[in-house]
GROMACS .gro file of C-alpha atoms in nm:
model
  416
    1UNK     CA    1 -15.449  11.926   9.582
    2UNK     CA    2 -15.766  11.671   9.616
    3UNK     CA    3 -15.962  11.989   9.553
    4UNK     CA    4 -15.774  12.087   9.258
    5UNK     CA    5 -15.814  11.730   9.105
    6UNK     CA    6 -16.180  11.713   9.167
    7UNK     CA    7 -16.246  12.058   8.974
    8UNK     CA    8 -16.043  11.979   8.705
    9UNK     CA    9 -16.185  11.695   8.646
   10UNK     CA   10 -16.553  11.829   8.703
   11UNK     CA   11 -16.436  12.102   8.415
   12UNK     CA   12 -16.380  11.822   8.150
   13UNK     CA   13 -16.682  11.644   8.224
   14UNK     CA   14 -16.823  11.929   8.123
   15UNK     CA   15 -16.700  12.015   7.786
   16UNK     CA   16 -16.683  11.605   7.640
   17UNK     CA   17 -16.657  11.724   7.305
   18UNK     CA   18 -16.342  11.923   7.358
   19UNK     CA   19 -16.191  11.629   7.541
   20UNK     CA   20 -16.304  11.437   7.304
   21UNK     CA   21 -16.111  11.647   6.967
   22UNK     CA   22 -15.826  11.646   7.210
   23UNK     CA   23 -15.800  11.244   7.237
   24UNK     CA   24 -15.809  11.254   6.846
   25UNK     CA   25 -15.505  11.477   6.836
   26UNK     CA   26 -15.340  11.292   7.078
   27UNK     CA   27 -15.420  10.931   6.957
   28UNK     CA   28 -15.347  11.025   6.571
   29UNK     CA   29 -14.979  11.174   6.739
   30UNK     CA   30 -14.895  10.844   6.926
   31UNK     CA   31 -15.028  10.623   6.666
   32UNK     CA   32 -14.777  10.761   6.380
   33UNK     CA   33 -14.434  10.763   6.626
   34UNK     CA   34 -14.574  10.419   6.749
   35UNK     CA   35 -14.670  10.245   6.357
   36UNK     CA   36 -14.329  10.485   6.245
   37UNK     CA   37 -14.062  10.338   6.499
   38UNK     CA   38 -14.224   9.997   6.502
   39UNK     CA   39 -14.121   9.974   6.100
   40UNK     CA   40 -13.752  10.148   6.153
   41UNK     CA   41 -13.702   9.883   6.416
   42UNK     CA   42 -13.825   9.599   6.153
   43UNK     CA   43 -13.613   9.767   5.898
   44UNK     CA   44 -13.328   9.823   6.142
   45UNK     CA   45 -13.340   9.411   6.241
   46UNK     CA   46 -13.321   9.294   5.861
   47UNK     CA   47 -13.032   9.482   5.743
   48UNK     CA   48 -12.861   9.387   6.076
   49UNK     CA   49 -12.945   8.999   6.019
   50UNK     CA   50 -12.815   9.050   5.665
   51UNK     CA   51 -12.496   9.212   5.802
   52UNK     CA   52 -12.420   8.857   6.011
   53UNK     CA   53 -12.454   8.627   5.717
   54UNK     CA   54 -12.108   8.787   5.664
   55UNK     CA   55 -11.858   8.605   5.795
   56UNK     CA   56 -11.614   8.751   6.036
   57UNK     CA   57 -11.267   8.738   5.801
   58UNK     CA   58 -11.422   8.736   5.481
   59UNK     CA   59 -11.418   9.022   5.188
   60UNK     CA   60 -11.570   9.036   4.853
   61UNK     CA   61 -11.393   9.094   4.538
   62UNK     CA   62 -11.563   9.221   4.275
   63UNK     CA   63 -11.531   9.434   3.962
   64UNK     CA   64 -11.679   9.743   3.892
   65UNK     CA   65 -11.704   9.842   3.536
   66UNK     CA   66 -11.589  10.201   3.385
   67UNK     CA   67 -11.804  10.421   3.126
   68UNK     CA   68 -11.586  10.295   2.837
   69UNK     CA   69 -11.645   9.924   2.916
   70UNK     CA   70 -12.009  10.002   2.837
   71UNK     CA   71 -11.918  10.174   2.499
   72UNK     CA   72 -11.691   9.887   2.354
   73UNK     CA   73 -11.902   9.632   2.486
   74UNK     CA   74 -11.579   9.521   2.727
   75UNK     CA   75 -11.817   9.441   2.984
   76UNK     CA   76 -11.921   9.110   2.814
   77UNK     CA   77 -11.589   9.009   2.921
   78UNK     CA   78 -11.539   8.828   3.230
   79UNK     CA   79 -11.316   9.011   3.526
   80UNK     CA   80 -11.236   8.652   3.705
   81UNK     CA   81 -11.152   8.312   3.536
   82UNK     CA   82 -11.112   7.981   3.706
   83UNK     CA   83 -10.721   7.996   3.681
   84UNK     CA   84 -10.748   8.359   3.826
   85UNK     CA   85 -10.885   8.176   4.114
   86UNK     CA   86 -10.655   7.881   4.132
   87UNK     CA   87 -10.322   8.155   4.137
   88UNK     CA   88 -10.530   8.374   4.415
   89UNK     CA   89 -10.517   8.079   4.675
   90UNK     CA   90 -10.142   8.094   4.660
   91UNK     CA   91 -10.116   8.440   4.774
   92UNK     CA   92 -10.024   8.503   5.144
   93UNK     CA   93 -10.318   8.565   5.408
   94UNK     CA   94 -10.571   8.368   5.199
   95UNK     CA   95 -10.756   8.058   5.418
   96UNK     CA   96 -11.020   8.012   5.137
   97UNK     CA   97 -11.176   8.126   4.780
   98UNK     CA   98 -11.548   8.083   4.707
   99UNK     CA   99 -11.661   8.218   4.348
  100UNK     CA  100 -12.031   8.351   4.259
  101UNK     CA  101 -12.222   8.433   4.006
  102UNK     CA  102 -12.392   8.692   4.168
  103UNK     CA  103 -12.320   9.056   4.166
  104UNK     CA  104 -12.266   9.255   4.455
  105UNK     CA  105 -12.443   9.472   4.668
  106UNK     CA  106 -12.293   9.776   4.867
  107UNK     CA  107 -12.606   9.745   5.103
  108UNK     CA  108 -12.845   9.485   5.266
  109UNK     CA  109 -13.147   9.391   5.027
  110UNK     CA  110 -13.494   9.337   5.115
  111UNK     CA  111 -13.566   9.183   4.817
  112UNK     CA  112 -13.669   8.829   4.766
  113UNK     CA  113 -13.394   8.533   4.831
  114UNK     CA  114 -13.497   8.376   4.515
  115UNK     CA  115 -13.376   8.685   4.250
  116UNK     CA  116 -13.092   8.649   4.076
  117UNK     CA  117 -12.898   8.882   3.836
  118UNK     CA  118 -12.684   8.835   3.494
  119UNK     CA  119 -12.645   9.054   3.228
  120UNK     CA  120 -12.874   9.083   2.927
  121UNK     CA  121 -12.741   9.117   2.536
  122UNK     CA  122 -13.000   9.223   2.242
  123UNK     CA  123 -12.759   9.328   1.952
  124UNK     CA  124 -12.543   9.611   2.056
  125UNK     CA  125 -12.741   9.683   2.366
  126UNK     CA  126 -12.661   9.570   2.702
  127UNK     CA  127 -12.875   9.537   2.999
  128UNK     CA  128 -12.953   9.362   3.376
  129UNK     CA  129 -13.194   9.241   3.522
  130UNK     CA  130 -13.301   8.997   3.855
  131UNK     CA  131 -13.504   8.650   3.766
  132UNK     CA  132 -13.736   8.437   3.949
  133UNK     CA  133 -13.853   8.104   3.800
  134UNK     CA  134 -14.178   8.043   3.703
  135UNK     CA  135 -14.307   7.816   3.968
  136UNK     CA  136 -14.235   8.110   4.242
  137UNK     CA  137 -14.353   8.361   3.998
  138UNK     CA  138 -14.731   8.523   4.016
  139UNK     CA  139 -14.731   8.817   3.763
  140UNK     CA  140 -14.953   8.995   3.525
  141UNK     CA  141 -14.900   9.052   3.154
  142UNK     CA  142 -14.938   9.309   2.999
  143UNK     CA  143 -14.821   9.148   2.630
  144UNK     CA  144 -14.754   8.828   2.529
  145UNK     CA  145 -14.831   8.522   2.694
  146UNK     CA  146 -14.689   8.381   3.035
  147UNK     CA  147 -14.516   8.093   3.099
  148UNK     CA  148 -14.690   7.753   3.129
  149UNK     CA  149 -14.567   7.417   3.241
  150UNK     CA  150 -14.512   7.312   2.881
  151UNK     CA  151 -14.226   7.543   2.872
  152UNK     CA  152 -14.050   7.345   3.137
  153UNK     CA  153 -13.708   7.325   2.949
  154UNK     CA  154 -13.750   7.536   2.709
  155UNK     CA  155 -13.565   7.882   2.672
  156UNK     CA  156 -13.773   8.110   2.690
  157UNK     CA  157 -13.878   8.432   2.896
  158UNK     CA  158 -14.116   8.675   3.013
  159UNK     CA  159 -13.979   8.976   3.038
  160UNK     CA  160 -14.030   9.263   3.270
  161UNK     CA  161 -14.151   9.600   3.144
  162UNK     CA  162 -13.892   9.814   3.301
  163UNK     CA  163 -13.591   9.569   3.045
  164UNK     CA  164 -13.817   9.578   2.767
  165UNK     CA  165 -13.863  10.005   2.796
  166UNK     CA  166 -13.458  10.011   2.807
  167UNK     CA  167 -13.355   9.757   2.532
  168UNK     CA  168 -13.601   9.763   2.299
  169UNK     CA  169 -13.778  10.106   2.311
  170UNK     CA  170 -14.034  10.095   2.048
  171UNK     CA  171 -13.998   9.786   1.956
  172UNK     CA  172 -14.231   9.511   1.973
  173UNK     CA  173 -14.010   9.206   2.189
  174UNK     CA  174 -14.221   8.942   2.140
  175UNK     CA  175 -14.061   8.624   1.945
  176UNK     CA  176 -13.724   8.846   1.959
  177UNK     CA  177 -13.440   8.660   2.155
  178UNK     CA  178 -13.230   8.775   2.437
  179UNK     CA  179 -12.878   8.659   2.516
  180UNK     CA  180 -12.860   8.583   2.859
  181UNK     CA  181 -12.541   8.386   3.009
  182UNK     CA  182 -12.410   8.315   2.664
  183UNK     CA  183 -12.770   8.124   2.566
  184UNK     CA  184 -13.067   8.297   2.356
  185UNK     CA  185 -13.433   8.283   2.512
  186UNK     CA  186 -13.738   8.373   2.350
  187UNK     CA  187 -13.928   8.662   2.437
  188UNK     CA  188 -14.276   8.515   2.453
  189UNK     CA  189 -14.462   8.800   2.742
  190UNK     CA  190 -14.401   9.128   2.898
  191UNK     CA  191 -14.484   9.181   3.236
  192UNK     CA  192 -14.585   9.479   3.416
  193UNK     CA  193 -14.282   9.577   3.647
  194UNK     CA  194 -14.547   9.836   3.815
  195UNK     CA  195 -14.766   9.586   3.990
  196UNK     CA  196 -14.731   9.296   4.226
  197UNK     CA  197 -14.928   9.043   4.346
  198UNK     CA  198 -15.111   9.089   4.698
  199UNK     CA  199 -15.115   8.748   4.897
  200UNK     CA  200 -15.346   8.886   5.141
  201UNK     CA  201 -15.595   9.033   4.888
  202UNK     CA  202 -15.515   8.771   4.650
  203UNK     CA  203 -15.498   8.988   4.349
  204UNK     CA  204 -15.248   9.239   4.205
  205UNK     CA  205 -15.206   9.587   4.340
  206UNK     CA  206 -15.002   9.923   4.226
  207UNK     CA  207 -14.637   9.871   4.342
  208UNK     CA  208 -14.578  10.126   4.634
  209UNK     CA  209 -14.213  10.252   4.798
  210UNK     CA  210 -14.302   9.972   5.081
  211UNK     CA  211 -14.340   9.670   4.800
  212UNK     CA  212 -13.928   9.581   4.838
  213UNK     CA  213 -13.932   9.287   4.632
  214UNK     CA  214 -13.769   9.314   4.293
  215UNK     CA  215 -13.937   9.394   3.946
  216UNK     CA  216 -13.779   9.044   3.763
  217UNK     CA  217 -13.795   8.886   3.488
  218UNK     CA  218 -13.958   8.495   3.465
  219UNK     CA  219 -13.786   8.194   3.297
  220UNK     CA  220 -13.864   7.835   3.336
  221UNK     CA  221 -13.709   7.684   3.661
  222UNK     CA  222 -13.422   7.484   3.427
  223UNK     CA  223 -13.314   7.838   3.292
  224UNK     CA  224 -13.314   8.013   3.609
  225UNK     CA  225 -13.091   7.708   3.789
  226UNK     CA  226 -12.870   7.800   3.489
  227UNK     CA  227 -12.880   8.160   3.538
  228UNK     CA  228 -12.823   8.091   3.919
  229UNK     CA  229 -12.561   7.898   3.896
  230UNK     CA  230 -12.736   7.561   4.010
  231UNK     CA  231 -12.658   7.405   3.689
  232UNK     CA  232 -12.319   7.522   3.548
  233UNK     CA  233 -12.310   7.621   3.205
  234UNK     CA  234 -12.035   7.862   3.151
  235UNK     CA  235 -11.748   7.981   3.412
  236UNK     CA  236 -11.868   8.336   3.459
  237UNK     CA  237 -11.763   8.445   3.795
  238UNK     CA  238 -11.849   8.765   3.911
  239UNK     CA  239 -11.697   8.789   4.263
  240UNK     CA  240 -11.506   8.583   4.481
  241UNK     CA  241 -11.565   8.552   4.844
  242UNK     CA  242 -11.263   8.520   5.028
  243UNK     CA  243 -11.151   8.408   5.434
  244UNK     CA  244 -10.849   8.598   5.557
  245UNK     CA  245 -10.638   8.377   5.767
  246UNK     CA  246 -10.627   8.434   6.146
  247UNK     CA  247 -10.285   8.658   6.177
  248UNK     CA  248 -10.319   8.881   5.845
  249UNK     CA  249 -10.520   9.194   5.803
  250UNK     CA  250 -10.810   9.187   5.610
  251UNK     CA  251 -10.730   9.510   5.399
  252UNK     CA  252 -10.357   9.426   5.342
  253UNK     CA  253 -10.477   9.072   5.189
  254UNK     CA  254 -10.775   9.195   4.987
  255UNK     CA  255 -10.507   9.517   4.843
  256UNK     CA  256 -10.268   9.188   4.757
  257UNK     CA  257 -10.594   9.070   4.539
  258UNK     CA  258 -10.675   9.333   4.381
  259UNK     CA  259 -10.322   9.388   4.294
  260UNK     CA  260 -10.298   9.011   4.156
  261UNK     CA  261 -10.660   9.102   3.937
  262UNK     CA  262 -10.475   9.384   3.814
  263UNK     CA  263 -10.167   9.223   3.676
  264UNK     CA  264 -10.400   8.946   3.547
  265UNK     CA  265 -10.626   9.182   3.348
  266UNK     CA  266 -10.412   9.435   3.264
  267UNK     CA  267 -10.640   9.569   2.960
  268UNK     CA  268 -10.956   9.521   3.138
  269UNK     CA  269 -11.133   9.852   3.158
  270UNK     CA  270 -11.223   9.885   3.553
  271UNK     CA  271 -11.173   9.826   3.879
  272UNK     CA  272 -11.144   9.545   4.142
  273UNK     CA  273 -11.287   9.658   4.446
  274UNK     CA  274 -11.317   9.515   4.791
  275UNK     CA  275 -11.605   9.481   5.024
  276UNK     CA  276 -11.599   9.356   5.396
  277UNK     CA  277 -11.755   9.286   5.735
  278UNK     CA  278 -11.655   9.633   5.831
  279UNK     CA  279 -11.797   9.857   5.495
  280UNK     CA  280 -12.145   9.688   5.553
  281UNK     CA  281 -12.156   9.750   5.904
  282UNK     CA  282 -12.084  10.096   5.813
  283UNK     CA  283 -12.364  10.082   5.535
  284UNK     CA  284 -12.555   9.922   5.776
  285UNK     CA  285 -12.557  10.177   6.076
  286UNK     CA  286 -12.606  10.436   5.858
  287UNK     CA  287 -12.937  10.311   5.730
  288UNK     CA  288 -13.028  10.204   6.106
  289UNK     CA  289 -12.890  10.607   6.200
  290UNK     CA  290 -13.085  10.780   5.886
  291UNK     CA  291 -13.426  10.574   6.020
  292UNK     CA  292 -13.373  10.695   6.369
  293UNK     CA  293 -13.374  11.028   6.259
  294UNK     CA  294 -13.681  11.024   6.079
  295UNK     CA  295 -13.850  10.906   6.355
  296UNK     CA  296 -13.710  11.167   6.599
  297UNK     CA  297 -13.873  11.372   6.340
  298UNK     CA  298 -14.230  11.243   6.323
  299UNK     CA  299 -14.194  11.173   6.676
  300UNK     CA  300 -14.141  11.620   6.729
  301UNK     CA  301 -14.348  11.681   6.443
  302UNK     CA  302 -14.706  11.446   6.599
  303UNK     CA  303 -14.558  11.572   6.945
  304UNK     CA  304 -14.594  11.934   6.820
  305UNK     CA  305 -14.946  11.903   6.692
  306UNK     CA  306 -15.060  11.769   7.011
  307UNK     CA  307 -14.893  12.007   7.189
  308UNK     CA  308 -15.084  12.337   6.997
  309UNK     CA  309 -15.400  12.133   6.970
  310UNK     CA  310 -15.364  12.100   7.378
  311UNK     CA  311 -15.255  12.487   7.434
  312UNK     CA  312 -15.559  12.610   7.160
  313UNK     CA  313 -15.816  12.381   7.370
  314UNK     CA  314 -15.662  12.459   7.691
  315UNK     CA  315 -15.698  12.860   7.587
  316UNK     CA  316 -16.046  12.852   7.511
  317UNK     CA  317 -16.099  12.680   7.847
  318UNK     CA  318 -15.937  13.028   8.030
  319UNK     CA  319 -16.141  13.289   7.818
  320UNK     CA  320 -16.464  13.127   7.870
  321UNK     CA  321 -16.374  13.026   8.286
  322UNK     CA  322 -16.230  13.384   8.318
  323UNK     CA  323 -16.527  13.489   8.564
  324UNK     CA  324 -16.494  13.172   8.784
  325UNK     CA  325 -16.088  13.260   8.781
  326UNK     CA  326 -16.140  13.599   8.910
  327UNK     CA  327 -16.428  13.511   9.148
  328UNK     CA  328 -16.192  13.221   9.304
  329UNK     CA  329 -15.888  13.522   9.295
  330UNK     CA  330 -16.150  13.787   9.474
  331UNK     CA  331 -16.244  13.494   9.739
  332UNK     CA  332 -15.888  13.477   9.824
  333UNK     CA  333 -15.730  13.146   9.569
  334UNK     CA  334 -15.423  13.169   9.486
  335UNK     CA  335 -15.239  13.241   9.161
  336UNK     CA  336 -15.040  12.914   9.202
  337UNK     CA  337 -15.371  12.742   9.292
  338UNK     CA  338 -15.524  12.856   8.926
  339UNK     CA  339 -15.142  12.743   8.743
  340UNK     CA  340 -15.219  12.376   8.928
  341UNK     CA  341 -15.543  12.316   8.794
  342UNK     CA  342 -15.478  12.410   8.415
  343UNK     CA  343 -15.214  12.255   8.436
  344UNK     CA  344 -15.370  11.939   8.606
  345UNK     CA  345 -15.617  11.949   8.312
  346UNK     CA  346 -15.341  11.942   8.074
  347UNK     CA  347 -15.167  11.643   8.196
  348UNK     CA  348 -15.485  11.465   8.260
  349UNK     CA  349 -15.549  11.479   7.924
  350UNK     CA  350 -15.251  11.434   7.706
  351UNK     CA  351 -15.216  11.145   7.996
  352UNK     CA  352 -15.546  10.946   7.946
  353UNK     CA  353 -15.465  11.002   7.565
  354UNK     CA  354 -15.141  10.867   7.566
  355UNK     CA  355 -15.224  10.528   7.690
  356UNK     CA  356 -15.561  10.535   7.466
  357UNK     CA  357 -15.282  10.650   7.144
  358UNK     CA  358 -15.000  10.362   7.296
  359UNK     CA  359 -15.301  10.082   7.311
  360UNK     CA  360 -15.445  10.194   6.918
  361UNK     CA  361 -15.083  10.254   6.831
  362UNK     CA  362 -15.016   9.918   6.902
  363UNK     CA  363 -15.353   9.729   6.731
  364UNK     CA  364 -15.233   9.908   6.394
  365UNK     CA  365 -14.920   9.801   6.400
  366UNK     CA  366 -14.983   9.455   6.463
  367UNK     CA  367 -15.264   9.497   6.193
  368UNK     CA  368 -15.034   9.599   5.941
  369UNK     CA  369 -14.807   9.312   5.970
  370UNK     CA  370 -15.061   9.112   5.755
  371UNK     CA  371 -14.992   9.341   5.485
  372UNK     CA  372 -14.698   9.482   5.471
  373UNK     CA  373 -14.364   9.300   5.322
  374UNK     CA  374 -14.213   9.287   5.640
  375UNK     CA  375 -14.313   9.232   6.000
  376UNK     CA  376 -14.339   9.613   6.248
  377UNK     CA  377 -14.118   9.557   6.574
  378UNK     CA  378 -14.294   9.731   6.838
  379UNK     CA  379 -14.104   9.779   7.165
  380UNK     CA  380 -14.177   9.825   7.519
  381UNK     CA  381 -13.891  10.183   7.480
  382UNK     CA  382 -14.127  10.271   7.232
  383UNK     CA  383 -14.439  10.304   7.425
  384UNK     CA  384 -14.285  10.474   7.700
  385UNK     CA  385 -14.100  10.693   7.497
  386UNK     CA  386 -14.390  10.802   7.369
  387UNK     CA  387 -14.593  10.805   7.642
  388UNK     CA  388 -14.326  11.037   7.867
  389UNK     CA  389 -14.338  11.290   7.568
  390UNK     CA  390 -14.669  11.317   7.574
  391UNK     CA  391 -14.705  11.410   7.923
  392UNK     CA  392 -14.428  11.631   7.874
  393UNK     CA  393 -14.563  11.806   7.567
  394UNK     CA  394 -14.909  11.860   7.774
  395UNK     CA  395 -14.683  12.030   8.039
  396UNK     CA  396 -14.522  12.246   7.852
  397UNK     CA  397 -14.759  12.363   7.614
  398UNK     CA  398 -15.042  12.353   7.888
  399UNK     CA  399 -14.819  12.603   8.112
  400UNK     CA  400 -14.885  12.924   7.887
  401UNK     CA  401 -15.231  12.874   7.867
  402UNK     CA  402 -15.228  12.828   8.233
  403UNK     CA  403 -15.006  13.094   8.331
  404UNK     CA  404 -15.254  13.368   8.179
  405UNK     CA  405 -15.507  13.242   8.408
  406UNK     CA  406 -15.316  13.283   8.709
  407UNK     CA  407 -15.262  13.614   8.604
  408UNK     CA  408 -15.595  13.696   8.531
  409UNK     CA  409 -15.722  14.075   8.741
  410UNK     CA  410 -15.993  13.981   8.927
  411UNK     CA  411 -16.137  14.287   8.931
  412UNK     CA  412 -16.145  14.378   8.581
  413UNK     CA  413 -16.288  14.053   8.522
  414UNK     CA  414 -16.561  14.098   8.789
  415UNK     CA  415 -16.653  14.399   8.687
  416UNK     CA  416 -16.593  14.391   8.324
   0.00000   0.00000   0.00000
């Protein structure tokens, strides 16, 4: 077996460029299911850490609009009022009622903790939108002016391009006013929803699928603590947030809700829905389930690359060592001597690139955490994983090549 090593071994020394191509393969393989799973386990931690600021017993109410509320303008209307709240904390099963502003989400956001949403009103047509004040805010116009600090309590807005494209068309929005919470602002600047600021580069950049913070709108920091909620200015509630006493079921008390919102609203064109601990855990390991799938797939797809890169490389080396093969045959070697050292060569090298494609695997993803939105995860599973089905793929597709040289005829070699 020494023997074998030592000629195998001797036999990639002497081809350094094929080794070499064969590394690359191998490297460019690891690298992706490395970077790849590294980001699904980043992913995979946020929506989980989102799914525990949930509290145990707690569902949210909240109303979800129909097609004809949009047509007859019914959704200016608000689904919960303060004495809808006061007659809900009666009901049986109910600990505790919290009210927000906000609207809700069926899944985890990766968006920044500072957007808000509301409703936007220009005439007849009716819009949303998230907003940021303007001391977070770095943004580029693309009309208008931005905001400056002499706007500090004043109402009025930069809006971004993807609002102004839905509610105004072809219409120029500057010095128009939007009605936003039941108060007018000014449109003085349109901002491009398409491009957001770099902090690394320090500069602004072409928005890309894995840029997960939210195209929003800017308003001076009063406005937006009005639009938040900070500073209360009208009673629009649009959810509550309730705690289910220990001893009740969480679905039978949220049904008793929504059948109290009902009654309440009777003419409202909708419907109260509910949303708890359990729907965006389901949400949740879905999203977690769909990104281990994808990198099962990129993991198979980089391993099979490798793997025909290896057999192609690992082929040549057989047709051009055929005469050596059926010299070693004719002096009495063995088939299963010939099968060990291919395949020896095989693992050596889908070994020694493994670690080299675990080790650069590793320095990009830690290289990419200074610019992507969210920190890569990489794990120690990870690098094994990957590791073990490397070696694995060099087995297996190393063993055809090398079982056609253990089958080589020595004497129609020699004497061919």
């Amino acid at each position: 077996m020494i023997t074998l090593i030592k000629n195998s071994l001797a036999n990639l020394k002497g081809h350094k460029l094929r080794l070499a191509i064969a590394f690359i393969w191998i490297i460019i393989g690891i690298t992706s299911v490395v970077f790849v799973s590294s980001m699904g386990n980043a992913m995979s931690a946020v929506f989980k850490q989102s799914f525990k600021t949930i509290a145990p017993r707690a569902a949210i109410i909240y109303f979800e609009p129909s097609d004809d509320a949009f047509k007859t303008n019914q959704i200016l209307f608000d689904p919960f009022s303060s004495s809808d709240v006061q007659i809900l904390k009666t009901l049986d099963g109910v600990e505790k009622i919290e009210t927000s502003d906000k609207y809700v989400s069926s899944t985890p956001t990766l968006g920044s903790s500072n957007d808000v949403y509301s409703d936007i009103t220009y005439f007849d047509k009716i819009g949303s939108g998230a907003f940021v004040p303007s001391t977070d805010a770095k943004y580029k116009v693309t009309k208008g002016r931005s905001l400056t600090p002499a706007d500090d309590g004043k109402r009025v807005i930069v809006l971004e391009s993807n609002v102004v494209k839905d509610m105004f068309e072809d219409e120029n929005p500057i010095g128009k006013g939007v009605t936003i919470k039941g108060l007018t602002y000014e449109v003085v600047g349109v901002l491009d929803s398409d491009t957001v600021y770099d902090p690394v580069e320090k500069g602004f950049k072409k928005r890309t699928p894995f840029d997960t913070s939210v195209p929003s709108s800017v308003v001076p920091e009063v406005s937006y603590n009005i639009i938040s909620g900070k500073i209360a200015n009208n009673s629009s509630i649009n959810q509550v947030i309730v705690t289910v006493a220990e001893g009740f079921e969480i679905s039978n008390v949220s049904d008793s809700i929504i059948s109290e919102l009902t009654s309440l609203h009777p003419n409202i064109m909708g419907e109260y829905k509910v949303q708890d601990r359990s729907s965006i855990q389901k949400s949740t390991e879905e999203m977690t389930k769909g990104i281990d799938k994808t990198v099962r797939l990129i993991t198979i797809i980089a391993m099979v690359v490798g793997g025909v890169g290896i057999m192609n490389i690992m082929y040549v080396s057989v047709m051009e060592r055929s005469k050596e093969i059926g010299i070693r045959r004719a002096l009495g070697a063995k088939p299963r001597s010939i099968l060990f050292q291919f395949l020896i060569e095989s693992v050596f090298i889908t070994t020694c690139g493994g670690v080299l494609g675990v080790i650069v695997g590793y320095a990009v993803t830690i290289y990419s955490k200074n610019f992507l939105p969210f920190k890569p995860i990489p794990s120690i599973n990870t690098f094994l994983y990957s590791f073990i089905a490397i070696v694995l793929t060099g087995i297996i597709f190393g063993l055809v090549p090398a079982l056609k040289a253990s089958k080589v005829d020595p004497v129609k070699i020699i004497y061919k």
